[in-house]
Amino acid sequence: MHPVIEWKDGAVVMLDQRLLPAETKFIAMRSHLEVAGAIRDMVIRGAPAIGIAAAYGIALGMAELKGSPGLDQPGFLDRSFKAVSAAITSTRPTAVNLFWAAARMEDVYTEHRGDHSRLCRELLAAAEALDRADFEINRAIGRNGSDLLRDGDTVLTHCNAGALATAGYGTALGVVRAAVESGKKIRVIAGETRPYLQGARLTVWELQEDGIPVTLVTDSMAGLVMNKGMAQAVIVGADRVAANGDTANKIGTYSLAVLARYHGIPFYVAAPLSTIDHETADGAGIPIEERDKSEVTNFRGQATARPQTTVYNPAFDVTPAGLITAIITEEKVLFPEFGPAIAALQGLRRK
Amino acid sequence: MHPVIEWKDGAVVMLDQRLLPAETKFIAMRSHLEVAGAIRDMVIRGAPAIGIAAAYGIALGMAELKGSPGLDQPGFLDRSFKAVSAAITSTRPTAVNLFWAAARMEDVYTEHRGDHSRLCRELLAAAEALDRADFEINRAIGRNGSDLLRDGDTVLTHCNAGALATAGYGTALGVVRAAVESGKKIRVIAGETRPYLQGARLTVWELQEDGIPVTLVTDSMAGLVMNKGMAQAVIVGADRVAANGDTANKIGTYSLAVLARYHGIPFYVAAPLSTIDHETADGAGIPIEERDKSEVTNFRGQATARPQTTVYNPAFDVTPAGLITAIITEEKVLFPEFGPAIAALQGLRRK
């Protein structure tokens, strides 16, 4: 599959995921403000992909300054970096990878701010390294998680924690891919994931591209699917994992976790270490983005309810650690108690 | 509100609910095959409304025979009644009200088959009586159920068990209406109810028409809504209640019942006695309709997944009696054990 995000000829190029599966269209962006807008408008989405886009966007923002007379003025570069970084990080509050990537870029900035040309090269190199590393991280998550699946299992997943949400391969879907590569027969049931339909539009699409059997259901069918013994595991991605293991992920994840617990089905979170927020003690501290009500009252211009309708549209919910069977990272699979297990990993995330 | 179904000038007139909330359009049908098609294609839906449509459709089918030379032939009328009834009852397998209404009409047929003109008058009178009775039944369900709600409560509901699903007033929404009429402040949270969006399109619409505060959510938000203490009760309708209390209702109801149990929130079913199927011992015996996959892969002509996508699209699921707090009928509110409570009601349903 073509990269979801890449740097090409001085532009950040993204696959416009809003148009999938109907259309495969790439957008070339030549300004960090365009990149910020693309993150906000969900041209790309998924915590790891948002992190990669943020890194490229910051590199692009600093490259835009080339030839600017301000470069000779004291404090100009510092102010510019802050402005670029703020434009990028103010887009979506929940995915911690956004802030993690911005912090990585700030380290590079601090080290190389003396020479603008060199700075631009180093920022781009850092973004590309982060992009490449994400792919390898996903492969490692997949390898670590694949042992949790048995030959013949069906995995219920939600939203898209796949190649389209990352540099490639995916987190939750990376586990599925690794299990398939190891010779196991694995099927997937994908919840369509209203309101934005990432499950229907993205997860189904990328698994079909890979020839992995996938069945689409509405989100409300999850209970029935579990009750009928149609799924042996739930695997989802994460937008932020708090220090105690509480996990913010796409709205509907919490319902799935409760349903899985009731039916005695393991509930796995697959996420890179960059998704762990050691600074936030528990889920209560994770900011939850609320998005525009038109996502719920419309689908591609077709109204489902009158425009004046009152809507509650949180983009994420928090699944308490107590409902999570294991958290699959590139380093190892974490089991409860997650607090000590996560603390033991602190420091590894920047390696 | 204008009746959802009525007999007018020799035609069965229905509000085309598929077009709501965008358009309010009525269809006049002059053949029982059109009525059967309308039930199948969900021009109207909701177990009580399906029962009323079936009764009018059978009356219409027999009226169509007026002037037919076959009326003088032995056995013609019997064969015709069977054919009309089969056309109507073969449309949707889950809602038991369909078969209940057909059985009522068969009783009238058996009594009056000697005189075709009289038969037609009696069948129409029976259908109109059933229609009027449904409204009064809903009022009684509302009165009985309203005591279960406290002033200030918010009710989470699913699909549309309202005026649009019945002769008017509604079952689950009848309980809300009665509580509001008794002076309580009640709010509703409506799950949009994918794939057919009856919650978004119908429940939100009819509550807005009545000025009852309603907030629209996607189905996947139910867990979060309960976790945040935003709902104090779940009330849903029913398509069929088995003799032990197991209840078939719109897909997603079972997930809500599990979530309600987990969060300690009461889960109520509101249904007329005509929805109770005394012949079916438990939920395992209730046939579950699977509908076309295009309902899930499309929304009003907009593709959400590729047409070749594998889809699981059951229209209903079964909530076991053990997850139901009470069943609200026009006679009384039933509490567990539902088996004996339902058996005690047997015989009342035809009063």
XYZ file of C-alpha atoms in Angstrom:
702
model
C 0.000 0.000 0.000
C 1.146 3.536 -0.760
C 2.232 5.420 2.378
C -0.617 7.220 4.114
C 1.695 10.182 4.798
C 5.034 11.016 3.179
C 7.384 13.896 2.511
C 7.783 14.415 -1.223
C 9.430 17.309 -3.074
C 9.116 19.688 -0.155
C 5.450 18.874 0.525
C 3.626 16.692 3.037
C 1.496 14.304 0.984
C -1.482 12.557 2.629
C -4.053 10.060 1.441
C -7.423 11.774 2.004
C -9.054 9.090 4.158
C -12.352 10.986 4.231
C -12.991 9.854 0.664
C -12.296 6.135 1.207
C -13.485 3.662 0.089
C -15.043 5.520 -2.851
C -11.952 7.404 -3.943
C -8.161 7.205 -3.489
C -6.891 10.766 -3.606
C -3.665 12.277 -2.296
C -3.315 15.874 -1.119
C 0.070 17.690 -1.270
C 0.415 20.335 1.445
C 3.018 23.090 1.293
C 2.172 24.876 4.546
C 2.084 23.701 8.164
C -1.324 25.373 8.471
C -2.645 23.042 5.799
C -1.226 20.112 7.744
C -2.887 21.369 10.939
C -6.168 21.730 9.072
C -5.834 18.208 7.666
C -5.331 16.752 11.146
C -8.292 18.708 12.508
C -10.556 17.784 9.575
C -9.506 14.118 9.751
C -7.894 13.854 6.318
C -5.741 11.443 8.310
C -6.618 10.114 11.761
C -5.373 7.472 14.190
C -3.032 8.379 17.025
C 0.247 7.143 15.441
C -0.551 8.706 12.053
C -1.452 11.976 13.775
C 1.975 11.880 15.470
C 3.758 11.357 12.143
C 1.731 14.095 10.465
C 2.571 16.438 13.340
C 6.312 15.777 12.956
C 6.246 16.414 9.213
C 4.022 19.440 9.734
C 6.486 21.022 12.174
C 9.406 20.289 9.818
C 7.401 21.899 7.021
C 6.541 24.932 9.140
C 10.176 25.660 9.862
C 11.164 25.075 6.222
C 8.586 27.692 5.193
C 10.795 30.320 6.855
C 13.572 29.852 4.293
C 14.657 33.216 2.916
C 12.656 35.140 5.509
C 14.355 38.394 6.549
C 13.245 37.684 10.115
C 15.768 34.861 10.417
C 18.427 37.409 11.392
C 16.311 38.879 14.203
C 16.865 37.664 17.760
C 14.038 35.470 19.062
C 12.345 35.153 15.651
C 13.119 31.451 15.252
C 12.048 30.629 18.811
C 8.763 32.472 18.367
C 8.199 30.827 15.002
C 8.836 27.341 16.334
C 6.386 27.950 19.167
C 3.753 29.224 16.736
C 4.194 26.311 14.331
C 4.120 23.767 17.138
C 1.014 25.385 18.668
C -0.780 25.370 15.314
C -0.124 21.651 14.995
C -0.823 20.584 18.587
C -4.032 22.627 18.970
C -5.831 20.435 16.428
C -6.965 17.396 18.404
C -6.685 17.163 22.182
C -7.005 13.436 22.913
C -4.279 11.604 20.948
C -1.149 11.963 23.050
C 1.091 10.986 20.103
C 0.511 14.499 18.778
C 2.168 16.044 21.826
C 4.793 13.321 21.981
C 5.848 13.988 18.370
C 5.902 17.749 18.998
C 8.160 17.179 22.020
C 10.524 15.059 19.890
C 10.690 17.836 17.309
C 11.313 20.416 20.026
C 14.347 18.434 21.203
C 15.731 18.525 17.665
C 14.919 22.238 17.411
C 16.697 23.026 20.649
C 19.813 21.183 19.511
C 20.037 22.723 16.027
C 18.415 26.140 16.148
C 21.735 27.905 15.482
C 21.674 27.155 11.732
C 18.347 27.349 9.886
C 19.364 25.167 6.913
C 20.821 22.492 9.130
C 17.793 22.770 11.445
C 15.429 22.093 8.542
C 17.429 19.038 7.448
C 17.534 17.695 11.006
C 13.809 18.257 11.610
C 12.949 16.461 8.382
C 15.348 13.631 9.236
C 13.719 13.319 12.670
C 10.225 13.212 11.146
C 11.314 10.566 8.645
C 12.980 8.546 11.390
C 9.819 8.715 13.476
C 7.800 7.602 10.417
C 10.102 4.636 9.692
C 10.272 3.688 13.378
C 6.482 3.592 13.608
C 6.358 0.884 10.971
C 8.883 -1.250 12.866
C 7.066 -0.589 16.140
C 3.836 -1.850 14.586
C 5.590 -5.002 13.378
C 6.828 -5.600 16.920
C 3.360 -4.979 18.396
C 2.008 -7.476 15.881
C 4.590 -10.120 16.776
C 4.010 -9.655 20.505
C 0.243 -9.765 20.188
C -0.085 -12.605 17.702
C 0.597 -15.197 20.422
C -2.653 -14.120 22.069
C -4.666 -15.378 19.078
C -5.381 -19.006 18.276
C -5.733 -20.531 14.838
C -9.349 -20.053 13.746
C -10.100 -17.103 16.016
C -12.333 -14.237 14.972
C -11.310 -10.806 16.256
C -13.851 -8.048 16.824
C -12.328 -4.611 16.273
C -13.554 -1.030 16.340
C -12.601 2.064 14.388
C -9.381 1.721 12.393
C -6.184 0.861 14.209
C -4.614 -0.364 11.004
C -2.141 0.582 8.313
C -4.226 3.682 7.617
C -3.903 4.877 11.226
C -0.115 4.450 11.353
C 2.980 4.485 9.162
C 1.722 1.104 7.910
C 0.847 -2.377 9.236
C -1.222 -1.062 12.130
C -1.516 -1.691 15.844
C -4.722 -3.715 16.449
C -4.750 -4.814 12.802
C -0.980 -5.336 13.040
C -1.696 -8.079 15.583
C -4.150 -9.633 13.115
C -1.656 -9.333 10.241
C 1.168 -10.905 12.291
C -1.075 -13.799 13.341
C -2.061 -14.370 9.703
C 1.611 -14.196 8.647
C 2.442 -16.822 11.279
C 0.049 -19.198 9.519
C -3.074 -18.811 11.666
C -6.468 -18.479 10.081
C -7.921 -15.287 11.529
C -11.160 -13.555 10.652
C -12.154 -10.039 11.606
C -15.519 -8.539 12.472
C -15.353 -4.766 12.048
C -17.790 -2.442 13.813
C -18.662 0.331 11.375
C -17.814 2.976 14.027
C -20.364 5.723 13.802
C -20.318 8.612 13.402
C -17.221 8.733 11.213
C -17.443 5.145 9.955
C -13.713 4.407 10.152
C -14.526 0.719 10.595
C -16.682 0.485 7.480
C -14.659 2.835 5.334
C -11.093 2.084 6.430
C -10.740 -1.197 8.352
C -12.891 -3.165 5.920
C -11.081 -1.564 2.978
C -7.543 -2.293 4.139
C -8.298 -5.863 5.218
C -9.985 -6.531 1.865
C -6.849 -5.169 0.167
C -4.801 -7.704 2.146
C -7.205 -10.605 1.563
C -7.968 -11.039 5.276
C -11.616 -12.130 5.725
C -13.670 -9.351 7.288
C -17.369 -8.989 8.097
C -18.924 -5.575 8.633
C -21.474 -5.030 11.422
C -23.119 -1.970 12.944
C -21.738 -1.013 16.349
C -24.968 -2.070 18.059
C -24.473 -5.680 16.936
C -21.417 -6.223 19.167
C -23.449 -7.709 22.019
C -25.194 -10.193 19.733
C -21.899 -11.112 18.039
C -20.389 -11.938 21.437
C -23.509 -13.707 22.695
C -23.495 -15.975 19.644
C -19.838 -16.909 20.132
C -18.859 -15.235 16.858
C -15.773 -13.479 18.302
C -13.011 -14.899 20.513
C -11.212 -11.622 21.223
C -11.664 -7.864 21.002
C -8.612 -5.875 19.908
C -8.640 -2.090 19.648
C -6.068 0.673 19.333
C -5.617 3.612 21.709
C -5.415 7.371 21.521
C -3.945 7.729 24.993
C -3.105 5.296 27.786
C -2.881 6.847 31.260
C -0.245 5.796 33.787
C -2.675 3.372 35.452
C -3.716 1.727 32.164
C -7.021 3.577 31.664
C -7.307 3.905 27.895
C -8.931 6.589 25.757
C -9.960 5.290 22.359
C -12.665 5.874 19.747
C -16.163 6.383 21.141
C -17.799 2.991 21.609
C -14.665 1.255 22.877
C -15.907 1.414 26.471
C -19.216 -0.253 25.511
C -17.239 -3.043 23.810
C -15.073 -3.514 26.902
C -18.130 -3.869 29.162
C -19.747 -6.292 26.704
C -16.533 -8.324 26.441
C -16.271 -8.572 30.224
C -19.908 -9.720 30.479
C -19.330 -12.426 27.873
C -15.945 -13.553 29.214
C -14.093 -12.491 26.057
C -10.557 -11.038 26.345
C -10.283 -7.329 25.599
C -6.903 -6.219 24.245
C -5.488 -2.754 23.594
C -2.669 -2.570 21.017
C -0.616 0.621 21.230
C 2.970 1.865 20.911
C 4.804 3.205 23.952
C 4.378 6.695 22.466
C 0.649 6.409 23.272
C 1.352 6.004 26.982
C 1.003 9.266 28.876
C 3.044 8.833 32.064
C 2.100 12.357 33.174
C -1.615 11.582 33.396
C -2.441 9.451 36.399
C -5.731 8.013 35.193
C -8.513 8.322 32.644
C -10.197 11.211 34.449
C -7.258 13.396 33.387
C -7.536 12.629 29.660
C -9.216 15.455 27.717
C -12.011 14.132 25.510
C -12.605 15.942 22.244
C -16.222 16.724 21.359
C -16.760 17.133 17.652
C -19.364 18.948 15.605
C -22.926 17.676 15.792
C -23.206 17.558 12.017
C -21.115 14.341 12.126
C -24.103 12.689 13.817
C -26.979 14.484 12.057
C -25.569 14.000 8.555
C -23.777 11.535 6.381
C -22.145 13.061 3.300
C -24.811 15.688 2.956
C -27.718 13.343 3.709
C -29.564 14.464 6.837
C -30.421 11.814 9.447
C -32.024 14.335 11.814
C -33.065 17.964 11.627
C -30.200 20.458 11.877
C -31.530 21.983 15.117
C -31.303 18.587 16.850
C -29.420 18.482 20.152
C -26.480 16.089 19.843
C -23.846 14.680 22.182
C -20.770 13.808 20.101
C -17.693 12.879 22.134
C -15.057 11.465 19.781
C -13.563 9.185 22.435
C -14.365 7.411 25.658
C -12.195 6.013 28.418
C -12.047 2.299 29.186
C -10.933 1.722 32.783
C -7.861 -0.464 33.233
C -9.963 -3.004 35.118
C -11.782 -3.972 31.911
C -8.578 -4.482 29.901
C -7.099 -7.987 29.648
C -3.727 -6.891 28.261
C -2.011 -3.928 26.592
C 0.127 -5.012 23.653
C 3.186 -2.765 23.112
C 6.260 -3.082 20.909
C 8.311 -3.880 24.011
C 6.094 -6.528 25.598
C 2.535 -7.496 26.401
C 1.468 -5.829 29.645
C -0.911 -7.574 32.020
C -2.594 -6.173 35.160
C -1.741 -4.497 37.403
C -1.008 -2.043 34.612
C 0.252 0.766 36.864
C 3.477 -1.002 37.902
C 3.861 -2.593 34.452
C 3.639 0.832 32.779
C 5.948 2.453 35.330
C 8.563 -0.217 34.573
C 8.463 0.827 30.895
C 8.962 4.528 31.581
C 12.097 5.750 29.901
C 11.872 3.135 27.143
C 9.527 5.244 25.009
C 12.239 7.590 23.739
C 14.758 4.892 22.892
C -50.066 14.263 14.488
C -51.724 12.852 11.383
C -52.362 9.091 11.682
C -49.428 6.986 10.506
C -51.875 4.542 8.876
C -55.522 5.066 8.018
C -58.274 3.784 5.739
C -59.457 6.556 3.444
C -61.752 6.353 0.431
C -61.119 2.654 -0.098
C -57.348 2.938 0.173
C -54.809 2.240 2.927
C -52.890 5.491 3.421
C -49.487 5.403 5.115
C -46.927 8.033 6.050
C -43.731 7.007 4.250
C -41.412 6.869 7.269
C -38.407 6.137 5.069
C -38.367 9.783 4.023
C -38.514 11.294 7.517
C -37.330 13.711 8.756
C -36.596 15.287 5.371
C -40.043 14.823 3.866
C -43.613 14.138 5.049
C -45.267 12.147 2.276
C -48.316 9.879 2.362
C -48.815 6.895 0.054
C -52.330 5.672 -0.842
C -52.402 1.933 -1.565
C -55.275 0.277 -3.419
C -54.000 -3.304 -3.376
C -53.038 -5.656 -0.532
C -49.845 -6.454 -2.452
C -48.843 -2.816 -2.173
C -49.516 -2.982 1.558
C -47.402 -6.154 1.838
C -44.612 -4.423 -0.102
C -44.854 -1.383 2.157
C -44.478 -3.525 5.285
C -41.528 -5.389 3.777
C -39.802 -2.216 2.566
C -40.404 -0.480 5.903
C -42.634 2.340 4.666
C -44.049 1.763 8.138
C -42.381 -0.284 10.866
C -42.794 -0.999 14.563
C -44.607 -4.089 15.761
C -47.977 -2.451 16.632
C -48.067 -0.411 13.403
C -47.200 -3.536 11.412
C -50.171 -5.274 13.051
C -52.522 -2.411 12.126
C -51.197 -2.297 8.563
C -51.693 -6.058 8.285
C -55.327 -5.794 9.394
C -56.089 -3.015 6.898
C -54.147 -4.875 4.201
C -56.237 -8.022 4.651
C -59.461 -5.993 4.630
C -58.254 -4.322 1.425
C -57.334 -7.635 -0.167
C -60.816 -9.041 0.340
C -62.430 -5.801 -0.876
C -60.394 -6.097 -4.088
C -62.496 -9.147 -4.973
C -65.666 -7.049 -5.357
C -67.368 -7.875 -8.658
C -65.099 -10.832 -9.326
C -66.902 -13.682 -11.160
C -65.021 -16.142 -8.919
C -67.121 -15.107 -5.923
C -69.794 -17.595 -7.002
C -67.350 -20.522 -7.181
C -67.035 -22.862 -4.210
C -63.786 -22.448 -2.283
C -62.781 -19.252 -4.116
C -63.199 -16.987 -1.113
C -61.355 -19.387 1.216
C -58.443 -19.653 -1.209
C -58.413 -15.899 -1.708
C -58.370 -15.175 2.025
C -55.483 -17.597 2.507
C -53.554 -15.974 -0.346
C -54.161 -12.435 0.918
C -53.240 -13.382 4.470
C -50.081 -15.185 3.290
C -49.015 -12.198 1.201
C -49.322 -9.972 4.262
C -47.783 -12.301 6.875
C -44.806 -13.386 4.739
C -43.342 -9.888 4.880
C -41.499 -9.713 8.201
C -40.989 -12.747 10.410
C -40.108 -11.294 13.824
C -42.958 -8.972 14.871
C -45.622 -11.261 16.295
C -48.291 -8.527 16.028
C -48.377 -9.285 12.307
C -49.566 -12.861 12.934
C -51.786 -11.776 15.808
C -53.594 -9.257 13.585
C -53.954 -11.836 10.796
C -55.478 -14.289 13.284
C -57.964 -11.623 14.413
C -58.950 -11.012 10.812
C -59.292 -14.743 10.191
C -61.787 -14.978 13.074
C -63.868 -12.238 11.414
C -63.524 -13.949 8.051
C -64.694 -17.282 9.418
C -67.741 -15.662 10.984
C -68.823 -13.623 7.949
C -67.624 -15.429 4.844
C -71.163 -16.171 3.693
C -71.781 -12.642 2.367
C -68.938 -10.852 0.582
C -70.283 -7.317 1.057
C -70.953 -7.853 4.726
C -67.583 -9.600 5.083
C -65.795 -6.570 3.669
C -67.622 -4.216 6.049
C -66.843 -6.439 9.021
C -63.166 -6.846 8.121
C -62.789 -3.093 7.776
C -64.639 -2.522 11.049
C -62.335 -5.022 12.761
C -59.220 -3.325 11.368
C -60.488 0.089 12.465
C -61.326 -1.270 15.916
C -57.854 -2.734 16.221
C -56.378 0.613 15.157
C -58.452 2.588 17.708
C -57.758 0.035 20.433
C -54.008 0.311 19.880
C -54.120 3.995 20.728
C -55.972 3.309 23.996
C -53.618 0.437 24.782
C -50.651 2.769 24.376
C -52.255 5.308 26.702
C -52.670 2.552 29.299
C -49.062 1.385 28.843
C -47.999 4.989 29.347
C -50.039 5.404 32.532
C -48.760 2.117 33.964
C -45.145 2.856 33.120
C -45.020 6.492 34.127
C -44.839 5.589 37.824
C -41.452 3.991 37.140
C -39.971 7.368 36.225
C -39.037 10.099 38.667
C -39.220 13.825 38.073
C -35.969 14.863 36.391
C -35.111 11.459 34.964
C -33.468 11.007 31.590
C -34.593 7.962 29.610
C -32.293 6.270 27.115
C -34.258 4.671 24.278
C -33.454 2.797 21.089
C -35.125 2.606 17.695
C -38.617 4.115 17.595
C -41.274 2.724 19.900
C -43.311 5.876 19.583
C -46.358 7.307 17.889
C -44.831 6.415 14.538
C -44.549 2.736 15.469
C -48.152 2.451 16.663
C -51.615 3.900 16.129
C -50.259 6.923 18.020
C -48.758 7.834 21.424
C -46.318 4.939 21.416
C -45.185 2.238 23.826
C -41.731 3.197 25.165
C -42.319 6.829 24.186
C -45.892 6.499 25.493
C -44.371 5.965 28.942
C -42.300 9.136 28.459
C -45.354 11.077 27.219
C -47.495 9.931 30.151
C -44.793 10.869 32.654
C -44.503 14.319 31.055
C -48.314 14.697 31.088
C -48.304 13.849 34.803
C -46.062 16.866 35.377
C -42.635 15.229 35.555
C -39.682 16.753 33.766
C -38.335 13.958 31.570
C -35.556 14.103 29.014
C -34.785 11.492 26.388
C -31.502 10.331 24.912
C -32.161 8.598 21.586
C -29.691 6.132 20.097
C -29.637 6.734 16.344
C -30.220 3.000 15.701
C -28.094 1.963 12.789
C -28.529 0.705 10.184
C -32.005 2.120 9.573
C -31.654 5.146 11.860
C -35.151 4.977 13.330
C -33.859 6.699 16.466
C -32.369 9.662 14.596
C -35.032 9.947 11.948
C -38.208 9.051 13.859
C -37.794 9.205 17.646
C -35.972 12.540 17.587
C -38.510 13.907 15.086
C -41.634 12.949 17.016
C -40.276 14.095 20.387
C -39.243 17.422 18.860
C -42.793 17.746 17.478
C -44.105 17.267 21.040
C -41.563 19.580 22.636
C -40.019 16.842 24.782
C -36.256 17.464 25.185
C -34.254 14.872 23.265
C -30.530 14.413 22.634
C -29.293 12.266 19.762
C -26.310 9.943 20.245
C -24.734 7.200 18.174
C -25.495 3.686 19.428
C -21.897 3.200 20.531
C -22.201 6.056 23.043
C -24.667 4.164 25.275
C -21.948 2.825 27.565
C -20.433 6.268 28.087
C -23.880 7.824 28.655
C -24.581 5.283 31.409
C -21.098 5.541 32.891
C -21.460 9.323 33.189
C -24.821 9.007 34.954
C -26.620 10.723 32.078
C -29.538 8.212 31.999
C -31.611 6.863 34.886
C -33.583 4.266 32.905
C -33.594 2.451 29.581
C -37.016 1.941 27.966
C -37.450 0.092 24.677
C -40.323 -1.462 22.741
C -40.612 -5.082 21.636
C -41.256 -7.000 18.446
C -42.043 -10.247 20.253
C -42.009 -11.316 23.897
C -41.705 -15.087 24.467
C -43.646 -16.892 27.184
C -40.670 -16.670 29.568
C -40.136 -12.938 29.004
C -37.231 -13.169 26.543
C -37.751 -10.187 24.251
C -36.898 -9.700 20.579
C -36.428 -6.056 19.689
C -34.403 -3.915 17.308
C -30.763 -4.948 16.912
C -28.705 -3.311 19.635
C -31.305 -3.745 22.362
C -29.387 -6.685 23.844
C -26.176 -4.616 24.059
C -28.140 -1.895 25.890
C -29.574 -4.448 28.339
C -26.107 -5.781 29.186
C -24.755 -2.246 29.588
C -27.715 -1.269 31.790
C -27.163 -4.300 34.026
C -23.458 -3.490 34.342
C -24.245 0.097 35.367
C -27.143 -0.784 37.680
C -29.701 1.062 35.545
C -33.244 -0.355 35.207
C -34.067 -1.800 31.788
C -37.767 -1.658 30.851
C -39.654 -3.179 27.927
C -42.940 -1.451 26.996
C -45.246 -3.598 24.876
C -48.940 -4.409 24.403
C -50.252 -7.870 25.244
C -50.524 -8.505 21.487
C -46.710 -8.599 21.392
C -46.591 -11.528 23.807
C -46.228 -14.845 22.006
C -47.516 -17.473 24.426
C -46.772 -20.236 21.892
C -43.039 -19.575 21.908
C -41.384 -20.813 25.084
C -38.261 -18.659 24.966
C -36.114 -16.412 22.827
C -34.438 -19.293 21.028
C -37.741 -19.927 19.252
C -38.139 -16.393 17.886
C -37.206 -16.131 14.194
C -34.780 -13.279 13.577
C -35.063 -11.490 10.263
C -31.800 -10.788 8.427
C -32.071 -7.870 6.041
C -30.149 -6.871 2.951
C -26.514 -5.931 3.386
C -26.998 -2.712 1.446
C -28.638 -1.262 4.595
C -25.200 -1.446 6.240
C -22.938 -0.670 3.254
C -24.936 2.370 2.162
C -26.649 5.369 3.545
C -29.178 6.914 1.145
C -27.093 6.080 -1.885
C -23.789 7.029 -0.263
C -21.493 4.002 0.014
C -19.872 3.405 3.404
C -18.114 0.237 2.247
C -17.530 -1.486 -1.081
C -20.544 -3.388 -2.435
C -18.760 -6.763 -2.292
C -18.260 -6.368 1.474
C -19.410 -9.271 3.655
C -22.068 -8.037 6.076
C -23.997 -9.492 9.009
C -27.304 -7.627 9.263
C -29.798 -9.155 11.710
C -32.684 -6.724 12.202
C -33.344 -7.839 15.781
C -31.711 -9.467 18.757
C -33.124 -11.234 21.799
C -32.701 -9.847 25.303
C -32.994 -12.638 27.870
C -35.645 -12.163 30.542
C -32.930 -12.113 33.206
C -31.705 -8.717 31.975
C -35.177 -7.114 32.006
C -36.265 -5.155 35.084
C -39.958 -4.992 34.131
C -42.297 -5.410 31.165
C -44.848 -2.600 30.958
C -48.188 -3.719 29.433
C -51.577 -2.054 29.183
C -52.872 -4.423 31.875
C -50.106 -4.041 34.438
C -46.364 -3.791 34.946
C -44.857 -7.291 35.031
C -41.873 -8.033 37.223
C -39.748 -11.222 37.357
C -40.308 -14.088 37.301
C -41.861 -13.201 33.964
C -42.940 -16.752 33.063
C -45.681 -17.001 35.715
C -46.578 -13.298 35.327
C -47.074 -13.756 31.583
C -49.000 -17.012 32.016
C -51.395 -15.218 34.369
C -52.146 -12.732 31.579
C -52.914 -15.380 28.964
C -56.452 -14.967 27.735
C -56.455 -11.207 28.419
C -54.841 -10.343 25.101
C -58.020 -10.766 23.058
C -60.269 -8.806 25.362
